[in-house]
């Protein structure tokens, strides 16, 4: 917890907070999860110190004041913010993210007998209520449809990607072909690939649901893979992380999530499609599978979702009913070809 205390000194001033974060770390939560918990709880503790409130005895009015501050806080993103749905400087998702560690911290205090109740509300079952009897949480959760690029926008992105090094072209093709999340893509290892059957293994340790899965990729992506492996050999012949950095500062080191995000951001701005992100290819692939007639259960299995409810949130129903241009290539389970054209990325 030393690094987190340096980043958030307020955590070092509250013994219970440090103890709570250490428990989550000892239980094996990822460093990124611990960092997000530290940020949310740290901001709450700072608000308590500023208002002269003992966080261990904070009540619902203190939580409401914290939420009000989050809602009215100016956005640090400035002109880079594309859309806000909270009515202020933080998106609804960011508000939820800040409140989760605060709620879990108070759960911990209740379990330890420090206090009797948790002042942070959550959705809960209430007998007599309609449709499942679920009460609304402290901050209503907004579930938005994913943004899906139009065919012309997708082709604009592909056009810019075609001039990129083979590593970046392969990563985009795989992100779409196999509906990979950013961490799943960047964490691929050399022994996860089965070129003979054109499949790759997505390790349980890299997925959100901690469920391993095997997914196919297209023949054209296989061509890119062969080209990249020949190039990778000039950087390193060692087995391990598949995608390597080519920066002069850390040549042949594993490619980080942030580097891939920066690559995609640079390219989509050049393409004039700023809403495109590292997760867009996943939304796009799952929507295209639904367009081609796949059943929701099959798409859920392909995506690695625990339930079809998650899958339905990923699939944009408005897109399913658009006529638009015909897709370039029909999906075939036997051939594992992509729904949308990514050919042309191979040189």
PDB file of C-alpha atoms in Angstrom, residues 3-196:
ATOM      1  CA  UNK A   3       2.647   3.397  -3.538  1.00  0.00           C
ATOM      2  CA  UNK A   4      -1.044   4.146  -3.004  1.00  0.00           C
ATOM      3  CA  UNK A   5      -0.236   6.127   0.152  1.00  0.00           C
ATOM      4  CA  UNK A   6       2.213   8.207  -1.849  1.00  0.00           C
ATOM      5  CA  UNK A   7      -0.450   8.858  -4.494  1.00  0.00           C
ATOM      6  CA  UNK A   8      -3.231   9.353  -1.944  1.00  0.00           C
ATOM      7  CA  UNK A   9      -1.618  10.530   1.335  1.00  0.00           C
ATOM      8  CA  UNK A  10      -5.072  10.740   2.914  1.00  0.00           C
ATOM      9  CA  UNK A  11      -5.167   6.929   3.022  1.00  0.00           C
ATOM     10  CA  UNK A  12      -2.185   6.930   5.370  1.00  0.00           C
ATOM     11  CA  UNK A  13      -4.087   9.142   7.797  1.00  0.00           C
ATOM     12  CA  UNK A  14      -6.952   6.681   8.162  1.00  0.00           C
ATOM     13  CA  UNK A  15      -5.894   3.296   9.514  1.00  0.00           C
ATOM     14  CA  UNK A  16      -9.154   1.520   8.704  1.00  0.00           C
ATOM     15  CA  UNK A  17      -8.972   2.624   5.063  1.00  0.00           C
ATOM     16  CA  UNK A  18      -5.481   1.198   4.651  1.00  0.00           C
ATOM     17  CA  UNK A  19      -6.547  -2.026   6.355  1.00  0.00           C
ATOM     18  CA  UNK A  20      -9.554  -2.371   4.026  1.00  0.00           C
ATOM     19  CA  UNK A  21      -7.490  -1.837   0.872  1.00  0.00           C
ATOM     20  CA  UNK A  22      -4.851  -4.298   2.080  1.00  0.00           C
ATOM     21  CA  UNK A  23      -7.520  -6.979   2.499  1.00  0.00           C
ATOM     22  CA  UNK A  24      -8.666  -6.537  -1.111  1.00  0.00           C
ATOM     23  CA  UNK A  25      -5.053  -6.637  -2.290  1.00  0.00           C
ATOM     24  CA  UNK A  26      -4.378  -9.824  -0.288  1.00  0.00           C
ATOM     25  CA  UNK A  27      -7.495 -11.386  -1.840  1.00  0.00           C
ATOM     26  CA  UNK A  28      -5.912 -11.016  -5.260  1.00  0.00           C
ATOM     27  CA  UNK A  29      -7.774  -8.060  -6.760  1.00  0.00           C
ATOM     28  CA  UNK A  30      -5.939  -6.602  -9.740  1.00  0.00           C
ATOM     29  CA  UNK A  31      -3.690  -3.538  -9.231  1.00  0.00           C
ATOM     30  CA  UNK A  32      -6.028  -1.493 -11.432  1.00  0.00           C
ATOM     31  CA  UNK A  33      -9.008  -2.424  -9.241  1.00  0.00           C
ATOM     32  CA  UNK A  34      -7.094  -1.513  -6.077  1.00  0.00           C
ATOM     33  CA  UNK A  35      -6.050   1.788  -7.640  1.00  0.00           C
ATOM     34  CA  UNK A  36      -9.679   2.579  -8.562  1.00  0.00           C
ATOM     35  CA  UNK A  37     -10.810   1.701  -5.024  1.00  0.00           C
ATOM     36  CA  UNK A  38      -8.071   3.895  -3.564  1.00  0.00           C
ATOM     37  CA  UNK A  39      -9.101   6.830  -5.726  1.00  0.00           C
ATOM     38  CA  UNK A  40     -12.799   6.637  -4.884  1.00  0.00           C
ATOM     39  CA  UNK A  41     -12.245   6.147  -1.150  1.00  0.00           C
ATOM     40  CA  UNK A  42      -9.443   8.746  -1.085  1.00  0.00           C
ATOM     41  CA  UNK A  43     -11.726  11.408  -2.572  1.00  0.00           C
ATOM     42  CA  UNK A  44     -14.396  10.616   0.004  1.00  0.00           C
ATOM     43  CA  UNK A  45     -11.905  10.812   2.874  1.00  0.00           C
ATOM     44  CA  UNK A  46     -10.631  14.165   1.613  1.00  0.00           C
ATOM     45  CA  UNK A  47     -14.208  15.467   1.501  1.00  0.00           C
ATOM     46  CA  UNK A  48     -14.729  14.283   5.088  1.00  0.00           C
ATOM     47  CA  UNK A  49     -11.545  16.008   6.278  1.00  0.00           C
ATOM     48  CA  UNK A  50     -12.523  19.234   4.547  1.00  0.00           C
ATOM     49  CA  UNK A  51     -15.965  19.202   6.184  1.00  0.00           C
ATOM     50  CA  UNK A  52     -14.676  18.094   9.584  1.00  0.00           C
ATOM     51  CA  UNK A  53     -16.509  14.747   9.464  1.00  0.00           C
ATOM     52  CA  UNK A  54     -15.265  11.502  10.992  1.00  0.00           C
ATOM     53  CA  UNK A  55     -15.606   9.090   8.017  1.00  0.00           C
ATOM     54  CA  UNK A  56     -16.297   6.130  10.296  1.00  0.00           C
ATOM     55  CA  UNK A  57     -19.415   7.846  11.657  1.00  0.00           C
ATOM     56  CA  UNK A  58     -20.549   9.552   8.435  1.00  0.00           C
ATOM     57  CA  UNK A  59     -24.290   9.445   7.791  1.00  0.00           C
ATOM     58  CA  UNK A  60     -26.472   9.599   4.702  1.00  0.00           C
ATOM     59  CA  UNK A  61     -26.421  13.417   4.600  1.00  0.00           C
ATOM     60  CA  UNK A  62     -22.617  13.359   4.418  1.00  0.00           C
ATOM     61  CA  UNK A  63     -22.778  10.856   1.561  1.00  0.00           C
ATOM     62  CA  UNK A  64     -25.307  13.087  -0.216  1.00  0.00           C
ATOM     63  CA  UNK A  65     -22.961  16.057   0.166  1.00  0.00           C
ATOM     64  CA  UNK A  66     -20.153  14.000  -1.374  1.00  0.00           C
ATOM     65  CA  UNK A  67     -22.394  13.041  -4.303  1.00  0.00           C
ATOM     66  CA  UNK A  68     -23.356  16.698  -4.775  1.00  0.00           C
ATOM     67  CA  UNK A  69     -19.688  17.632  -4.952  1.00  0.00           C
ATOM     68  CA  UNK A  70     -19.031  14.933  -7.563  1.00  0.00           C
ATOM     69  CA  UNK A  71     -21.997  16.097  -9.625  1.00  0.00           C
ATOM     70  CA  UNK A  72     -20.933  19.755  -9.613  1.00  0.00           C
ATOM     71  CA  UNK A  73     -17.195  19.226 -10.015  1.00  0.00           C
ATOM     72  CA  UNK A  74     -15.816  20.774 -13.229  1.00  0.00           C
ATOM     73  CA  UNK A  75     -14.640  18.211 -15.729  1.00  0.00           C
ATOM     74  CA  UNK A  76     -10.862  17.814 -15.892  1.00  0.00           C
ATOM     75  CA  UNK A  77     -11.193  16.488 -19.424  1.00  0.00           C
ATOM     76  CA  UNK A  78     -12.068  19.869 -20.895  1.00  0.00           C
ATOM     77  CA  UNK A  79     -12.506  19.741 -24.651  1.00  0.00           C
ATOM     78  CA  UNK A  80     -11.585  16.047 -24.719  1.00  0.00           C
ATOM     79  CA  UNK A  81     -14.927  15.112 -23.135  1.00  0.00           C
ATOM     80  CA  UNK A  82     -17.225  13.746 -25.834  1.00  0.00           C
ATOM     81  CA  UNK A  83     -20.446  13.362 -23.864  1.00  0.00           C
ATOM     82  CA  UNK A  84     -21.632  13.779 -20.279  1.00  0.00           C
ATOM     83  CA  UNK A  85     -24.736  12.067 -18.964  1.00  0.00           C
ATOM     84  CA  UNK A  86     -24.550  13.167 -15.329  1.00  0.00           C
ATOM     85  CA  UNK A  87     -25.392  16.797 -16.068  1.00  0.00           C
ATOM     86  CA  UNK A  88     -22.016  17.907 -14.707  1.00  0.00           C
ATOM     87  CA  UNK A  89     -18.323  17.139 -14.822  1.00  0.00           C
ATOM     88  CA  UNK A  90     -18.475  13.402 -14.117  1.00  0.00           C
ATOM     89  CA  UNK A  91     -20.292  10.821 -16.196  1.00  0.00           C
ATOM     90  CA  UNK A  92     -22.841   8.535 -14.574  1.00  0.00           C
ATOM     91  CA  UNK A  93     -20.362   5.655 -14.821  1.00  0.00           C
ATOM     92  CA  UNK A  94     -17.686   7.729 -13.055  1.00  0.00           C
ATOM     93  CA  UNK A  95     -20.118   8.606 -10.262  1.00  0.00           C
ATOM     94  CA  UNK A  96     -20.892   4.912  -9.793  1.00  0.00           C
ATOM     95  CA  UNK A  97     -17.184   4.090  -9.813  1.00  0.00           C
ATOM     96  CA  UNK A  98     -16.475   6.617  -7.036  1.00  0.00           C
ATOM     97  CA  UNK A  99     -19.330   5.332  -4.857  1.00  0.00           C
ATOM     98  CA  UNK A 100     -18.586   1.591  -5.110  1.00  0.00           C
ATOM     99  CA  UNK A 101     -15.433   1.663  -2.899  1.00  0.00           C
ATOM    100  CA  UNK A 102     -17.177   3.970  -0.409  1.00  0.00           C
ATOM    101  CA  UNK A 103     -20.069   1.513  -0.126  1.00  0.00           C
ATOM    102  CA  UNK A 104     -17.706  -1.454   0.219  1.00  0.00           C
ATOM    103  CA  UNK A 105     -15.688   0.398   2.867  1.00  0.00           C
ATOM    104  CA  UNK A 106     -18.815   0.928   4.960  1.00  0.00           C
ATOM    105  CA  UNK A 107     -19.744  -2.741   4.464  1.00  0.00           C
ATOM    106  CA  UNK A 108     -16.339  -3.539   5.969  1.00  0.00           C
ATOM    107  CA  UNK A 109     -16.958  -1.222   8.935  1.00  0.00           C
ATOM    108  CA  UNK A 110     -20.329  -2.900   9.564  1.00  0.00           C
ATOM    109  CA  UNK A 111     -18.756  -6.370   9.400  1.00  0.00           C
ATOM    110  CA  UNK A 112     -16.040  -5.276  11.839  1.00  0.00           C
ATOM    111  CA  UNK A 113     -18.644  -3.969  14.276  1.00  0.00           C
ATOM    112  CA  UNK A 114     -17.456  -0.377  13.981  1.00  0.00           C
ATOM    113  CA  UNK A 115     -20.942   0.822  12.985  1.00  0.00           C
ATOM    114  CA  UNK A 116     -24.446  -0.575  12.671  1.00  0.00           C
ATOM    115  CA  UNK A 117     -25.477   0.342   9.134  1.00  0.00           C
ATOM    116  CA  UNK A 118     -24.202   1.353   5.709  1.00  0.00           C
ATOM    117  CA  UNK A 119     -25.229   4.908   4.674  1.00  0.00           C
ATOM    118  CA  UNK A 120     -24.528   4.302   0.981  1.00  0.00           C
ATOM    119  CA  UNK A 121     -27.752   3.122  -0.660  1.00  0.00           C
ATOM    120  CA  UNK A 122     -27.879   0.367  -3.234  1.00  0.00           C
ATOM    121  CA  UNK A 123     -30.508  -1.345  -5.338  1.00  0.00           C
ATOM    122  CA  UNK A 124     -32.271  -3.913  -3.151  1.00  0.00           C
ATOM    123  CA  UNK A 125     -35.284  -6.207  -3.233  1.00  0.00           C
ATOM    124  CA  UNK A 126     -38.444  -4.689  -1.782  1.00  0.00           C
ATOM    125  CA  UNK A 127     -41.570  -6.916  -1.606  1.00  0.00           C
ATOM    126  CA  UNK A 128     -44.571  -5.441  -3.372  1.00  0.00           C
ATOM    127  CA  UNK A 129     -42.663  -3.382  -5.894  1.00  0.00           C
ATOM    128  CA  UNK A 130     -43.315  -3.973  -9.574  1.00  0.00           C
ATOM    129  CA  UNK A 131     -40.972  -5.872 -11.889  1.00  0.00           C
ATOM    130  CA  UNK A 132     -38.716  -7.701  -9.508  1.00  0.00           C
ATOM    131  CA  UNK A 133     -39.208  -5.329  -6.573  1.00  0.00           C
ATOM    132  CA  UNK A 134     -35.862  -3.565  -7.020  1.00  0.00           C
ATOM    133  CA  UNK A 135     -35.433  -0.179  -5.338  1.00  0.00           C
ATOM    134  CA  UNK A 136     -33.251   2.465  -6.934  1.00  0.00           C
ATOM    135  CA  UNK A 137     -29.713   2.951  -5.655  1.00  0.00           C
ATOM    136  CA  UNK A 138     -28.309   6.167  -4.196  1.00  0.00           C
ATOM    137  CA  UNK A 139     -27.422   7.387  -7.687  1.00  0.00           C
ATOM    138  CA  UNK A 140     -29.629   5.997 -10.491  1.00  0.00           C
ATOM    139  CA  UNK A 141     -27.583   3.876 -12.864  1.00  0.00           C
ATOM    140  CA  UNK A 142     -27.901   4.838 -16.508  1.00  0.00           C
ATOM    141  CA  UNK A 143     -27.551   2.022 -19.041  1.00  0.00           C
ATOM    142  CA  UNK A 144     -26.751   3.480 -22.434  1.00  0.00           C
ATOM    143  CA  UNK A 145     -26.717   1.783 -25.800  1.00  0.00           C
ATOM    144  CA  UNK A 146     -23.190   1.359 -27.170  1.00  0.00           C
ATOM    145  CA  UNK A 147     -22.106   3.596 -30.004  1.00  0.00           C
ATOM    146  CA  UNK A 148     -21.634   1.664 -33.246  1.00  0.00           C
ATOM    147  CA  UNK A 149     -19.782   3.266 -36.178  1.00  0.00           C
ATOM    148  CA  UNK A 150     -21.520   3.453 -39.518  1.00  0.00           C
ATOM    149  CA  UNK A 151     -20.005   1.529 -42.407  1.00  0.00           C
ATOM    150  CA  UNK A 152     -18.366   4.685 -43.794  1.00  0.00           C
ATOM    151  CA  UNK A 153     -16.817   5.497 -40.395  1.00  0.00           C
ATOM    152  CA  UNK A 154     -15.478   1.957 -40.032  1.00  0.00           C
ATOM    153  CA  UNK A 155     -13.885   2.190 -43.479  1.00  0.00           C
ATOM    154  CA  UNK A 156     -12.311   5.538 -42.542  1.00  0.00           C
ATOM    155  CA  UNK A 157     -10.675   3.926 -39.515  1.00  0.00           C
ATOM    156  CA  UNK A 158      -9.486   0.970 -41.610  1.00  0.00           C
ATOM    157  CA  UNK A 159      -8.030   3.314 -44.218  1.00  0.00           C
ATOM    158  CA  UNK A 160      -5.762   4.963 -41.633  1.00  0.00           C
ATOM    159  CA  UNK A 161      -4.887   1.640 -39.992  1.00  0.00           C
ATOM    160  CA  UNK A 162      -3.663   0.279 -43.339  1.00  0.00           C
ATOM    161  CA  UNK A 163      -0.616   2.582 -43.107  1.00  0.00           C
ATOM    162  CA  UNK A 164       0.231   1.360 -39.582  1.00  0.00           C
ATOM    163  CA  UNK A 165       2.953  -1.162 -38.630  1.00  0.00           C
ATOM    164  CA  UNK A 166       1.893  -4.792 -38.838  1.00  0.00           C
ATOM    165  CA  UNK A 167       1.561  -5.098 -35.048  1.00  0.00           C
ATOM    166  CA  UNK A 168      -1.133  -2.425 -34.912  1.00  0.00           C
ATOM    167  CA  UNK A 169      -2.973  -3.853 -37.924  1.00  0.00           C
ATOM    168  CA  UNK A 170      -2.988  -7.320 -36.386  1.00  0.00           C
ATOM    169  CA  UNK A 171      -4.251  -6.000 -33.058  1.00  0.00           C
ATOM    170  CA  UNK A 172      -7.184  -4.196 -34.680  1.00  0.00           C
ATOM    171  CA  UNK A 173      -8.088  -7.244 -36.795  1.00  0.00           C
ATOM    172  CA  UNK A 174      -8.011  -9.525 -33.736  1.00  0.00           C
ATOM    173  CA  UNK A 175      -9.925  -7.053 -31.574  1.00  0.00           C
ATOM    174  CA  UNK A 176     -12.752  -7.228 -34.120  1.00  0.00           C
ATOM    175  CA  UNK A 177     -12.532 -10.868 -35.272  1.00  0.00           C
ATOM    176  CA  UNK A 178     -12.589 -12.284 -31.746  1.00  0.00           C
ATOM    177  CA  UNK A 179     -14.432  -9.467 -29.903  1.00  0.00           C
ATOM    178  CA  UNK A 180     -11.524  -9.016 -27.520  1.00  0.00           C
ATOM    179  CA  UNK A 181     -11.461  -6.568 -24.657  1.00  0.00           C
ATOM    180  CA  UNK A 182      -8.415  -4.314 -24.431  1.00  0.00           C
ATOM    181  CA  UNK A 183      -6.788  -6.278 -21.598  1.00  0.00           C
ATOM    182  CA  UNK A 184      -7.504  -9.617 -23.286  1.00  0.00           C
ATOM    183  CA  UNK A 185      -5.856  -8.390 -26.479  1.00  0.00           C
ATOM    184  CA  UNK A 186      -2.761  -6.859 -24.872  1.00  0.00           C
ATOM    185  CA  UNK A 187      -2.281  -9.877 -22.588  1.00  0.00           C
ATOM    186  CA  UNK A 188      -2.117 -12.479 -25.373  1.00  0.00           C
ATOM    187  CA  UNK A 189       0.921 -14.731 -25.204  1.00  0.00           C
ATOM    188  CA  UNK A 190       2.747 -16.692 -27.865  1.00  0.00           C
ATOM    189  CA  UNK A 191       1.404 -20.007 -26.546  1.00  0.00           C
ATOM    190  CA  UNK A 192      -2.215 -18.786 -26.680  1.00  0.00           C
ATOM    191  CA  UNK A 193      -2.290 -19.098 -30.468  1.00  0.00           C
ATOM    192  CA  UNK A 194      -3.230 -22.192 -32.469  1.00  0.00           C
ATOM    193  CA  UNK A 195      -2.487 -21.272 -36.110  1.00  0.00           C
ATOM    194  CA  UNK A 196      -3.440 -24.758 -37.336  1.00  0.00           C
TER     195      UNK A 196
END
